[in-house]
XYZ file of C-alpha atoms in Angstrom:
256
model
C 105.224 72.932 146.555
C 107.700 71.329 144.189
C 109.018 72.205 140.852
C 111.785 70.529 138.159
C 113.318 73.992 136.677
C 114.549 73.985 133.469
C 116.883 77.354 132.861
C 118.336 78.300 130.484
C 122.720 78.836 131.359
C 125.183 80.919 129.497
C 128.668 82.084 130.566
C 129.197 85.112 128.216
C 127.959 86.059 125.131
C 130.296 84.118 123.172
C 129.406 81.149 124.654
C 127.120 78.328 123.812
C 124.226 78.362 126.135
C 122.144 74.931 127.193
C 118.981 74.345 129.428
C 120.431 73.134 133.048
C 117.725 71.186 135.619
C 116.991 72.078 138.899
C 115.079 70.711 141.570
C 113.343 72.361 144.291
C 111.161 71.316 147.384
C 109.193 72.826 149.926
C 108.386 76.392 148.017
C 105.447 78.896 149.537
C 102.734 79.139 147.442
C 102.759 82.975 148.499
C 106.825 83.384 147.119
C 107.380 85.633 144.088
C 109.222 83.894 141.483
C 112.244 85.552 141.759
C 111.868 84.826 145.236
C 112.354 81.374 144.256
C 115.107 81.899 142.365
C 116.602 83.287 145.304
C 116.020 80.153 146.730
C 117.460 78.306 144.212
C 120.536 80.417 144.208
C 121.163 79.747 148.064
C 120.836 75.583 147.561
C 123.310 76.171 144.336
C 125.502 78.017 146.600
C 125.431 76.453 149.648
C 125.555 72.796 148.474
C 128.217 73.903 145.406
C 126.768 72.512 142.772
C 127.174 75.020 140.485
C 127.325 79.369 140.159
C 123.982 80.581 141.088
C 121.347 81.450 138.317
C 121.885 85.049 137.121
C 118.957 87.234 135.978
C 117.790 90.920 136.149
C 116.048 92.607 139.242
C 115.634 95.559 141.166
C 113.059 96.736 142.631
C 110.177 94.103 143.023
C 107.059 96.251 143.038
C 106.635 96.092 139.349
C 107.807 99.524 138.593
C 111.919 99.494 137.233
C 111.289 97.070 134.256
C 114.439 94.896 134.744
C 112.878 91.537 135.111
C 112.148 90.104 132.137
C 112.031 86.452 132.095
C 110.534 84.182 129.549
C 108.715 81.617 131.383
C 107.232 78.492 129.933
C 106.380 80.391 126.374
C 105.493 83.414 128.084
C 107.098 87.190 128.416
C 106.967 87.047 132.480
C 104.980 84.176 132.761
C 101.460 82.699 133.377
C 100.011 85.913 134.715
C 98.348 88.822 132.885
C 99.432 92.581 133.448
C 102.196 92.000 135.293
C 105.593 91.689 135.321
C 108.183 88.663 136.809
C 108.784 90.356 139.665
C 105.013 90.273 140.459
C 104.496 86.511 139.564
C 103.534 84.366 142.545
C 104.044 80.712 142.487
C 100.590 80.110 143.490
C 100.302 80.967 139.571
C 101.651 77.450 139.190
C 100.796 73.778 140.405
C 102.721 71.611 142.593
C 104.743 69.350 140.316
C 105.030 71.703 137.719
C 108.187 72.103 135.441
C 109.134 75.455 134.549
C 111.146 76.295 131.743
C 112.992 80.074 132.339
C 114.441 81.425 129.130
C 115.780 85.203 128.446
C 114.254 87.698 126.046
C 115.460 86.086 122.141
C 116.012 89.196 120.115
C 118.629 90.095 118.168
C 118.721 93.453 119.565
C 118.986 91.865 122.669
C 122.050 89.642 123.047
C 122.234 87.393 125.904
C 124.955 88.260 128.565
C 125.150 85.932 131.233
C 122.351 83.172 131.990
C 118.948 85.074 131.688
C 120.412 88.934 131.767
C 119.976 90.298 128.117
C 121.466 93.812 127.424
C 118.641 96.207 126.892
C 120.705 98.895 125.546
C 118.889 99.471 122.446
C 116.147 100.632 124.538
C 118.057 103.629 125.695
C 119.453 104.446 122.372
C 116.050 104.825 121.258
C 115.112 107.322 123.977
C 118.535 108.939 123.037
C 117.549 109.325 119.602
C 114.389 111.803 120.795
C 112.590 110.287 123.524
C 112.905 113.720 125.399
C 111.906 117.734 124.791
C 113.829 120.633 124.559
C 113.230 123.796 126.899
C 114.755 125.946 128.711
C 114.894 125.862 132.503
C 113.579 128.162 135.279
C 110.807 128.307 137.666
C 108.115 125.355 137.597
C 104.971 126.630 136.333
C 101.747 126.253 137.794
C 100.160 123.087 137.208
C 96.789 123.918 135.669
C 99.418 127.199 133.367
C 98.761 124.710 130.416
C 95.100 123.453 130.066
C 95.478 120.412 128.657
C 91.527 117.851 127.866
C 91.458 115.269 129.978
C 91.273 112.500 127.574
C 94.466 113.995 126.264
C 96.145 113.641 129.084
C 94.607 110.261 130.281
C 95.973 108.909 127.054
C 99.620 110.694 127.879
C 99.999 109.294 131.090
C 98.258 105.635 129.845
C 101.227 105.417 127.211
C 103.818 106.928 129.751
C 103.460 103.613 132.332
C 105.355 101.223 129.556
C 108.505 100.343 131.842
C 110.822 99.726 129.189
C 110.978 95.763 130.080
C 111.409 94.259 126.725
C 108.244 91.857 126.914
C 106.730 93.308 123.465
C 109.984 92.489 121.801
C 109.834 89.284 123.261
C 106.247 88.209 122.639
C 106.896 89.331 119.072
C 107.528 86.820 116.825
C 109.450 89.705 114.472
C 111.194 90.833 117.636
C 109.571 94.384 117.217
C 110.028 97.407 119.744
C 107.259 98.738 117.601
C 105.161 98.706 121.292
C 108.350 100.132 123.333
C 108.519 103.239 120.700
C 104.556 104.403 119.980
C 104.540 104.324 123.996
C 107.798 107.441 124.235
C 106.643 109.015 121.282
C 103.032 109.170 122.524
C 103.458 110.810 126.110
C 105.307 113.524 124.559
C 103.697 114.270 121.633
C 100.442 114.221 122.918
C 101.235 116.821 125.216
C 101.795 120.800 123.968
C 105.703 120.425 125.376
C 106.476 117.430 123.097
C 104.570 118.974 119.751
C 107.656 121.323 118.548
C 110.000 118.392 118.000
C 107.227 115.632 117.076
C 108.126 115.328 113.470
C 111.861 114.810 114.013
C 111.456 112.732 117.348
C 109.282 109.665 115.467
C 111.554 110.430 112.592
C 114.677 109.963 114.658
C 113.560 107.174 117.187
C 112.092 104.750 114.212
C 115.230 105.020 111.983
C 117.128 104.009 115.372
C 114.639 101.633 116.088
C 115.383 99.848 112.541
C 119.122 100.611 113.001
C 119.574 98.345 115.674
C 117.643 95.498 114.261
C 114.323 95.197 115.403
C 111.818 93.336 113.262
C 109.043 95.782 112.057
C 105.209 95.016 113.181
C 103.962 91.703 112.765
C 100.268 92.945 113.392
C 99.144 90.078 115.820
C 98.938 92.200 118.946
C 101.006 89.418 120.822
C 103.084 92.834 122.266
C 99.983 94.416 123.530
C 98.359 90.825 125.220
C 101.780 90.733 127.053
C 102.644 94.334 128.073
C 102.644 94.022 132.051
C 101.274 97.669 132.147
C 98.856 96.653 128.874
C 100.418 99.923 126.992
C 97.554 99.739 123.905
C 98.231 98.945 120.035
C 96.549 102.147 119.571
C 99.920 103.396 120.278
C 101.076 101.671 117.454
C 98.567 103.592 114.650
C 99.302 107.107 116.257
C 102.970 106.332 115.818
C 102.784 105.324 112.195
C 100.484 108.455 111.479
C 102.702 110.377 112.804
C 105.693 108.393 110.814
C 103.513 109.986 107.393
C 102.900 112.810 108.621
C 106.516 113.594 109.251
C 108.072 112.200 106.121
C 105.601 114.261 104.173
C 106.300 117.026 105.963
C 102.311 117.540 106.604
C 101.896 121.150 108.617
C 98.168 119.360 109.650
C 98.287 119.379 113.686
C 95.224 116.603 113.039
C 97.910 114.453 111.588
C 100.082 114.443 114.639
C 97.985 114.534 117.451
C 95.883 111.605 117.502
C-alpha cells in the first residue's frame, strides 16, 4: 500500500509549526499505524532527509493512553473504540493521504512534532482523584458487599486511559469526559464516598483552572473515547457538583 502523509512538525513549543509531506511505499495492510511511523522514521533517518517524526507511545496494546494522534479529523483515527496504537492500516485505502495532527487544546501545548504535554491530566488526579485510608492487611474481597450494577458501573468508568481524545474531539476542548470518569470509580464505591463532596469540588475547580472549555453537550467526547467511557458520567458528575456546593447530606444525590 501507498500513502502521501501530511504531519504536522514543530521544534519546541515556541516555535511555529507547519504540515511537512511524506511519502511512503510498500506498507502491510496488517501494520499498526505507529508501526508505520516507525517506518517512516527509519527512511527519514536512513536517507537524511530530515529528524524523524516524534509522537507519544508505549505500550501498543491499547492500555497506557500515550498515543494520541489526530488523524484525518479524527481523535486516533478512522476506527471506533480504539486507540492509535490499535489502528491498522487496513483501516485505510491504498493511495490515501493522511493528515497526522496532535491533540489542539490549550491545556495541552504542543512540545515537539505530535507529543502534547498531558500534564493537566495529572494535576487533576492530584487535586482528588484518590482516597484516603489507612494501611494494613488487605481485606477479604467479598468484606464489602458492594450491587453488582454498582460496581459494573465503577469499573466501566475506571477503563478511561487518560489519552486526551475527549479533549480533543471537543470542540470547547473539555476534560469534562476525563473528570466524571475519576470521580465516578471512586465515588461510586463505599471507599471513595467520605471525600466525594470535596474530590468533584476540588478536581472541577482544577479542571477550570487550567483552561479547559466547559461541556459543549454534543457527545463528540463520548463517540471518540477508545474505551467508550459513557456521557452518563458526565450527569453523575454535575449532580454531584450540586450536591456538593449545597452541601446536600442526601447520599441519593451523590451516588448515582
Amino acid at each position: 500500500m501507498k500513502f502521501t502523509l501530511h504531519i504536522w512538525r514543530q521544534e519546541n513549543a515556541q516555535a511555529q509549526g507547519r504540515f511537512e509531506t511524506y511519502q511512503l511505499d510498500n506498507i502491510s495492510a496488517e501494520c499498526s499505524f505507529l508501526e508505520m511511523l516507525d517506518i517512516l522514521n527509519e527512511q527519514l533517518i536512513n536517507d537524511n532527509i530530515a529528524h524523524p517524526v516524534c509522537f507519544d507511545n508505549d505500550c501498543r496494546e491499547g492500555i497506557c493512553g500515550m498515543c494520541g494522534l489526530y488523524i484525518n479529523g479524527r481523535p486516533h483515527g478512522n476506527d471506533d473504540g480504539v486507540t492509535t496504537c490499535q489502528l491498522h492500516m487496513r483501516k485505510f485505502n491504498d493511495g490515501d493521504e493522511i493528515w497526522i495532527e496532535p491533540w489542539r487544546s490549550k491545556a495541552f501545548p504542543v512540545i515537539k512534532d505530535l507529543v502534547v504535554d498531558r500534564t493537566a491530566f495529572d494535576k487533576i488526579i492530584q487535586a482528588g482523584g484518590y482516597i484516603s485510608t489507612t494501611t494494613g492487611g488487605v481485606p477479604d474481597a467479598n468484606s464489602i458487599l458492594i450491587p453488582k450494577h454498582t460496581a459494573d458501573a465503577a469499573m466501566d468508568a475506571a477503563e478511561c486511559i487518560g489519552c486526551g481524545a475527549c479533549v480533543a474531539a471537543c470542540k470547547k476542548a473539555s476534560a469534562m469526559l476525563f473528570v466524571s470518569a475519576k470521580v465516578s470509580h471512586l465515588a461510586l464505591l463505599p471507599q471513595g464516598k467520605p471525600e466525594a463532596k470535596e474530590r468533584v469540588k476540588n478536581m472541577i475547580h482544577k479542571m477550570d483552572e487550567l483552561g479547559f472549555g466547559a461541556c459543549s453537550n454534543t457527545y463528540a467526547c463520548e463517540a471518540e473515547c477508545p474505551k467508550q467511557i459513557k456521557r452518563v458520567n458526565i450527569a453523575r458528575l454535575n449532580r454531584q457538583f450540586i450536591g456538593a456546593s449545597l452541601g446536600t447530606d442526601k447520599k441519593k444525590d451523590l451516588n448515582y
